[in-house]
Amino acid sequence: HSAKFLVDGGTSWWKNKPGVQIGDSVVFLERYNNSSLYIFKNKKAFAVCNFSEAALLTKPRSNSYTWHVSRPGFFYFSFNNGGSNHACLEGQKLAVE
């Protein structure tokens, strides 16, 4: 059975996330409508919120993005508003195994 998980932009989910499996989907909801979702290329870039080592997943002002877990591995996500990595540094980032 596949499951759907909502990441609402609040800090509680980012810190207390359930495990995901292949076939599940994770829906990122952007509450403030001024940030874009990124996936980091590696754990090191994720740890220090280095967005130059991340790929853009959403267009600016997107309300949501659905990521489908299609293979095993480690995946790292965070929002960025283009000028600040404040949300990432404050813990609004997600590591998925």
PDB file of N, CA and C in Angstrom, residues 13-76:
ATOM      1  N   TRP A  13       6.380  19.022  11.494  1.00  0.00           N
ATOM      2  CA  TRP A  13       6.488  17.857  10.617  1.00  0.00           C
ATOM      3  C   TRP A  13       7.922  17.611  10.200  1.00  0.00           C
ATOM      4  N   TRP A  14       8.671  18.665   9.957  1.00  0.00           N
ATOM      5  CA  TRP A  14      10.045  18.524   9.494  1.00  0.00           C
ATOM      6  C   TRP A  14      10.889  17.775  10.525  1.00  0.00           C
ATOM      7  N   LYS A  15      10.558  17.920  11.783  1.00  0.00           N
ATOM      8  CA  LYS A  15      11.356  17.285  12.841  1.00  0.00           C
ATOM      9  C   LYS A  15      10.801  15.941  13.279  1.00  0.00           C
ATOM     10  N   ASN A  16       9.520  15.667  13.076  1.00  0.00           N
ATOM     11  CA  ASN A  16       8.884  14.438  13.542  1.00  0.00           C
ATOM     12  C   ASN A  16       8.230  13.704  12.384  1.00  0.00           C
ATOM     13  N   LYS A  17       9.018  13.381  11.382  1.00  0.00           N
ATOM     14  CA  LYS A  17       8.466  12.796  10.165  1.00  0.00           C
ATOM     15  C   LYS A  17       8.377  11.271  10.258  1.00  0.00           C
ATOM     16  N   PRO A  18       7.348  10.703   9.657  1.00  0.00           N
ATOM     17  CA  PRO A  18       7.261   9.240   9.597  1.00  0.00           C
ATOM     18  C   PRO A  18       8.180   8.713   8.508  1.00  0.00           C
ATOM     19  N   GLY A  19       8.422   7.407   8.513  1.00  0.00           N
ATOM     20  CA  GLY A  19       9.227   6.794   7.467  1.00  0.00           C
ATOM     21  C   GLY A  19       8.440   6.695   6.170  1.00  0.00           C
ATOM     22  N   VAL A  20       9.123   6.832   5.055  1.00  0.00           N
ATOM     23  CA  VAL A  20       8.479   6.681   3.756  1.00  0.00           C
ATOM     24  C   VAL A  20       9.087   5.481   3.051  1.00  0.00           C
ATOM     25  N   GLN A  21       8.320   4.934   2.119  1.00  0.00           N
ATOM     26  CA  GLN A  21       8.757   3.748   1.394  1.00  0.00           C
ATOM     27  C   GLN A  21       8.571   3.980  -0.104  1.00  0.00           C
ATOM     28  N   ILE A  22       9.206   3.125  -0.908  1.00  0.00           N
ATOM     29  CA  ILE A  22       9.030   3.195  -2.355  1.00  0.00           C
ATOM     30  C   ILE A  22       7.544   3.054  -2.662  1.00  0.00           C
ATOM     31  N   GLY A  23       7.043   3.924  -3.527  1.00  0.00           N
ATOM     32  CA  GLY A  23       5.631   3.951  -3.880  1.00  0.00           C
ATOM     33  C   GLY A  23       4.850   5.024  -3.144  1.00  0.00           C
ATOM     34  N   ASP A  24       5.405   5.544  -2.042  1.00  0.00           N
ATOM     35  CA  ASP A  24       4.749   6.625  -1.305  1.00  0.00           C
ATOM     36  C   ASP A  24       4.942   7.947  -2.048  1.00  0.00           C
ATOM     37  N   SER A  25       4.159   8.938  -1.661  1.00  0.00           N
ATOM     38  CA  SER A  25       4.341  10.283  -2.192  1.00  0.00           C
ATOM     39  C   SER A  25       4.408  11.269  -1.033  1.00  0.00           C
ATOM     40  N   VAL A  26       5.220  12.292  -1.220  1.00  0.00           N
ATOM     41  CA  VAL A  26       5.384  13.352  -0.235  1.00  0.00           C
ATOM     42  C   VAL A  26       4.957  14.640  -0.919  1.00  0.00           C
ATOM     43  N   VAL A  27       3.958  15.301  -0.352  1.00  0.00           N
ATOM     44  CA  VAL A  27       3.433  16.537  -0.919  1.00  0.00           C
ATOM     45  C   VAL A  27       3.937  17.698  -0.059  1.00  0.00           C
ATOM     46  N   PHE A  28       4.742  18.549  -0.660  1.00  0.00           N
ATOM     47  CA  PHE A  28       5.266  19.733   0.006  1.00  0.00           C
ATOM     48  C   PHE A  28       4.320  20.888  -0.270  1.00  0.00           C
ATOM     49  N   LEU A  29       3.779  21.489   0.782  1.00  0.00           N
ATOM     50  CA  LEU A  29       2.884  22.642   0.654  1.00  0.00           C
ATOM     51  C   LEU A  29       3.623  23.889   1.121  1.00  0.00           C
ATOM     52  N   GLU A  30       3.692  24.890   0.289  1.00  0.00           N
ATOM     53  CA  GLU A  30       4.387  26.137   0.616  1.00  0.00           C
ATOM     54  C   GLU A  30       3.370  27.128   1.164  1.00  0.00           C
ATOM     55  N   ARG A  31       3.440  27.390   2.449  1.00  0.00           N
ATOM     56  CA  ARG A  31       2.470  28.271   3.115  1.00  0.00           C
ATOM     57  C   ARG A  31       2.619  29.736   2.742  1.00  0.00           C
ATOM     58  N   TYR A  32       3.820  30.171   2.481  1.00  0.00           N
ATOM     59  CA  TYR A  32       4.060  31.598   2.314  1.00  0.00           C
ATOM     60  C   TYR A  32       4.057  32.037   0.856  1.00  0.00           C
ATOM     61  N   ASN A  33       4.025  31.100  -0.077  1.00  0.00           N
ATOM     62  CA  ASN A  33       3.878  31.375  -1.512  1.00  0.00           C
ATOM     63  C   ASN A  33       4.979  32.272  -2.073  1.00  0.00           C
ATOM     64  N   ASN A  34       6.144  32.249  -1.448  1.00  0.00           N
ATOM     65  CA  ASN A  34       7.250  33.040  -1.989  1.00  0.00           C
ATOM     66  C   ASN A  34       8.562  32.266  -1.980  1.00  0.00           C
ATOM     67  N   SER A  35       8.495  30.980  -1.723  1.00  0.00           N
ATOM     68  CA  SER A  35       9.689  30.152  -1.693  1.00  0.00           C
ATOM     69  C   SER A  35       9.576  29.042  -2.722  1.00  0.00           C
ATOM     70  N   SER A  36      10.714  28.500  -3.072  1.00  0.00           N
ATOM     71  CA  SER A  36      10.770  27.378  -4.003  1.00  0.00           C
ATOM     72  C   SER A  36      11.387  26.180  -3.297  1.00  0.00           C
ATOM     73  N   LEU A  37      10.990  24.992  -3.720  1.00  0.00           N
ATOM     74  CA  LEU A  37      11.504  23.759  -3.138  1.00  0.00           C
ATOM     75  C   LEU A  37      12.731  23.293  -3.919  1.00  0.00           C
ATOM     76  N   TYR A  38      13.755  22.870  -3.175  1.00  0.00           N
ATOM     77  CA  TYR A  38      14.991  22.366  -3.762  1.00  0.00           C
ATOM     78  C   TYR A  38      15.286  20.976  -3.234  1.00  0.00           C
ATOM     79  N   ILE A  39      16.009  20.199  -4.040  1.00  0.00           N
ATOM     80  CA  ILE A  39      16.555  18.924  -3.592  1.00  0.00           C
ATOM     81  C   ILE A  39      18.079  19.064  -3.647  1.00  0.00           C
ATOM     82  N   PHE A  40      18.727  18.743  -2.545  1.00  0.00           N
ATOM     83  CA  PHE A  40      20.183  18.871  -2.461  1.00  0.00           C
ATOM     84  C   PHE A  40      20.864  17.683  -3.128  1.00  0.00           C
ATOM     85  N   LYS A  41      22.036  17.935  -3.678  1.00  0.00           N
ATOM     86  CA  LYS A  41      22.786  16.895  -4.392  1.00  0.00           C
ATOM     87  C   LYS A  41      23.444  15.898  -3.458  1.00  0.00           C
ATOM     88  N   ASN A  42      23.708  16.318  -2.207  1.00  0.00           N
ATOM     89  CA  ASN A  42      24.377  15.417  -1.264  1.00  0.00           C
ATOM     90  C   ASN A  42      24.131  15.865   0.170  1.00  0.00           C
ATOM     91  N   LYS A  43      24.497  15.001   1.102  1.00  0.00           N
ATOM     92  CA  LYS A  43      24.269  15.242   2.529  1.00  0.00           C
ATOM     93  C   LYS A  43      25.063  16.445   3.048  1.00  0.00           C
ATOM     94  N   LYS A  44      26.266  16.627   2.534  1.00  0.00           N
ATOM     95  CA  LYS A  44      27.104  17.739   2.986  1.00  0.00           C
ATOM     96  C   LYS A  44      26.455  19.081   2.649  1.00  0.00           C
ATOM     97  N   ALA A  45      25.975  19.237   1.421  1.00  0.00           N
ATOM     98  CA  ALA A  45      25.299  20.481   1.021  1.00  0.00           C
ATOM     99  C   ALA A  45      24.040  20.692   1.851  1.00  0.00           C
ATOM    100  N   PHE A  46      23.308  19.626   2.118  1.00  0.00           N
ATOM    101  CA  PHE A  46      22.099  19.683   2.938  1.00  0.00           C
ATOM    102  C   PHE A  46      22.429  20.145   4.355  1.00  0.00           C
ATOM    103  N   ALA A  47      23.485  19.603   4.932  1.00  0.00           N
ATOM    104  CA  ALA A  47      23.845  19.915   6.316  1.00  0.00           C
ATOM    105  C   ALA A  47      24.117  21.398   6.532  1.00  0.00           C
ATOM    106  N   VAL A  48      24.712  22.056   5.540  1.00  0.00           N
ATOM    107  CA  VAL A  48      25.056  23.473   5.685  1.00  0.00           C
ATOM    108  C   VAL A  48      24.135  24.385   4.876  1.00  0.00           C
ATOM    109  N   CYS A  49      23.074  23.812   4.279  1.00  0.00           N
ATOM    110  CA  CYS A  49      22.098  24.569   3.485  1.00  0.00           C
ATOM    111  C   CYS A  49      22.756  25.310   2.333  1.00  0.00           C
ATOM    112  N   ASN A  50      23.603  24.610   1.594  1.00  0.00           N
ATOM    113  CA  ASN A  50      24.295  25.172   0.445  1.00  0.00           C
ATOM    114  C   ASN A  50      23.438  24.978  -0.803  1.00  0.00           C
ATOM    115  N   PHE A  51      22.647  25.982  -1.147  1.00  0.00           N
ATOM    116  CA  PHE A  51      21.721  25.880  -2.268  1.00  0.00           C
ATOM    117  C   PHE A  51      22.408  25.919  -3.631  1.00  0.00           C
ATOM    118  N   SER A  52      23.697  26.271  -3.676  1.00  0.00           N
ATOM    119  CA  SER A  52      24.409  26.183  -4.948  1.00  0.00           C
ATOM    120  C   SER A  52      24.648  24.724  -5.327  1.00  0.00           C
ATOM    121  N   GLU A  53      24.466  23.819  -4.373  1.00  0.00           N
ATOM    122  CA  GLU A  53      24.583  22.382  -4.603  1.00  0.00           C
ATOM    123  C   GLU A  53      23.207  21.724  -4.522  1.00  0.00           C
ATOM    124  N   ALA A  54      22.193  22.426  -4.990  1.00  0.00           N
ATOM    125  CA  ALA A  54      20.820  21.910  -4.960  1.00  0.00           C
ATOM    126  C   ALA A  54      20.138  22.205  -6.293  1.00  0.00           C
ATOM    127  N   ALA A  55      19.160  21.380  -6.612  1.00  0.00           N
ATOM    128  CA  ALA A  55      18.401  21.568  -7.857  1.00  0.00           C
ATOM    129  C   ALA A  55      16.995  22.064  -7.531  1.00  0.00           C
ATOM    130  N   LEU A  56      16.548  23.026  -8.297  1.00  0.00           N
ATOM    131  CA  LEU A  56      15.217  23.590  -8.130  1.00  0.00           C
ATOM    132  C   LEU A  56      14.158  22.586  -8.574  1.00  0.00           C
ATOM    133  N   LEU A  57      13.142  22.368  -7.752  1.00  0.00           N
ATOM    134  CA  LEU A  57      12.050  21.456  -8.093  1.00  0.00           C
ATOM    135  C   LEU A  57      10.771  22.188  -8.471  1.00  0.00           C
ATOM    136  N   THR A  58      10.566  23.389  -7.942  1.00  0.00           N
ATOM    137  CA  THR A  58       9.327  24.125  -8.201  1.00  0.00           C
ATOM    138  C   THR A  58       9.623  25.492  -8.805  1.00  0.00           C
ATOM    139  N   LYS A  59       8.627  26.016  -9.459  1.00  0.00           N
ATOM    140  CA  LYS A  59       8.705  27.384  -9.955  1.00  0.00           C
ATOM    141  C   LYS A  59       8.366  28.328  -8.802  1.00  0.00           C
ATOM    142  N   PRO A  60       8.848  29.568  -8.857  1.00  0.00           N
ATOM    143  CA  PRO A  60       8.460  30.533  -7.821  1.00  0.00           C
ATOM    144  C   PRO A  60       6.936  30.656  -7.745  1.00  0.00           C
ATOM    145  N   ARG A  61       6.453  30.821  -6.550  1.00  0.00           N
ATOM    146  CA  ARG A  61       5.024  30.980  -6.260  1.00  0.00           C
ATOM    147  C   ARG A  61       4.200  29.714  -6.487  1.00  0.00           C
ATOM    148  N   SER A  62       4.859  28.568  -6.540  1.00  0.00           N
ATOM    149  CA  SER A  62       4.116  27.303  -6.602  1.00  0.00           C
ATOM    150  C   SER A  62       3.545  27.005  -5.230  1.00  0.00           C
ATOM    151  N   ASN A  63       2.340  26.486  -5.189  1.00  0.00           N
ATOM    152  CA  ASN A  63       1.697  26.182  -3.906  1.00  0.00           C
ATOM    153  C   ASN A  63       2.049  24.801  -3.384  1.00  0.00           C
ATOM    154  N   SER A  64       2.416  23.888  -4.285  1.00  0.00           N
ATOM    155  CA  SER A  64       2.724  22.536  -3.834  1.00  0.00           C
ATOM    156  C   SER A  64       3.606  21.811  -4.835  1.00  0.00           C
ATOM    157  N   TYR A  65       4.230  20.755  -4.349  1.00  0.00           N
ATOM    158  CA  TYR A  65       5.032  19.887  -5.192  1.00  0.00           C
ATOM    159  C   TYR A  65       4.878  18.470  -4.644  1.00  0.00           C
ATOM    160  N   THR A  66       4.605  17.516  -5.517  1.00  0.00           N
ATOM    161  CA  THR A  66       4.483  16.124  -5.091  1.00  0.00           C
ATOM    162  C   THR A  66       5.706  15.358  -5.568  1.00  0.00           C
ATOM    163  N   TRP A  67       6.406  14.759  -4.619  1.00  0.00           N
ATOM    164  CA  TRP A  67       7.582  13.937  -4.913  1.00  0.00           C
ATOM    165  C   TRP A  67       7.185  12.488  -4.697  1.00  0.00           C
ATOM    166  N   HIS A  68       7.428  11.663  -5.694  1.00  0.00           N
ATOM    167  CA  HIS A  68       7.093  10.242  -5.625  1.00  0.00           C
ATOM    168  C   HIS A  68       8.368   9.454  -5.332  1.00  0.00           C
ATOM    169  N   VAL A  69       8.323   8.663  -4.289  1.00  0.00           N
ATOM    170  CA  VAL A  69       9.476   7.850  -3.904  1.00  0.00           C
ATOM    171  C   VAL A  69       9.548   6.677  -4.878  1.00  0.00           C
ATOM    172  N   SER A  70      10.557   6.698  -5.749  1.00  0.00           N
ATOM    173  CA  SER A  70      10.632   5.682  -6.794  1.00  0.00           C
ATOM    174  C   SER A  70      11.824   4.743  -6.660  1.00  0.00           C
ATOM    175  N   ARG A  71      12.748   5.087  -5.760  1.00  0.00           N
ATOM    176  CA  ARG A  71      13.913   4.214  -5.580  1.00  0.00           C
ATOM    177  C   ARG A  71      14.487   4.410  -4.183  1.00  0.00           C
ATOM    178  N   PRO A  72      15.245   3.437  -3.707  1.00  0.00           N
ATOM    179  CA  PRO A  72      15.868   3.607  -2.389  1.00  0.00           C
ATOM    180  C   PRO A  72      17.020   4.609  -2.464  1.00  0.00           C
ATOM    181  N   GLY A  73      17.353   5.168  -1.333  1.00  0.00           N
ATOM    182  CA  GLY A  73      18.464   6.107  -1.269  1.00  0.00           C
ATOM    183  C   GLY A  73      18.187   7.211  -0.274  1.00  0.00           C
ATOM    184  N   PHE A  74      19.053   8.185  -0.255  1.00  0.00           N
ATOM    185  CA  PHE A  74      18.917   9.343   0.613  1.00  0.00           C
ATOM    186  C   PHE A  74      18.575  10.553  -0.245  1.00  0.00           C
ATOM    187  N   PHE A  75      17.594  11.338   0.205  1.00  0.00           N
ATOM    188  CA  PHE A  75      17.129  12.507  -0.523  1.00  0.00           C
ATOM    189  C   PHE A  75      16.971  13.653   0.473  1.00  0.00           C
ATOM    190  N   TYR A  76      17.360  14.853   0.073  1.00  0.00           N
ATOM    191  CA  TYR A  76      17.418  15.988   0.984  1.00  0.00           C
ATOM    192  C   TYR A  76      16.689  17.190   0.371  1.00  0.00           C
TER     193      TYR A  76
END
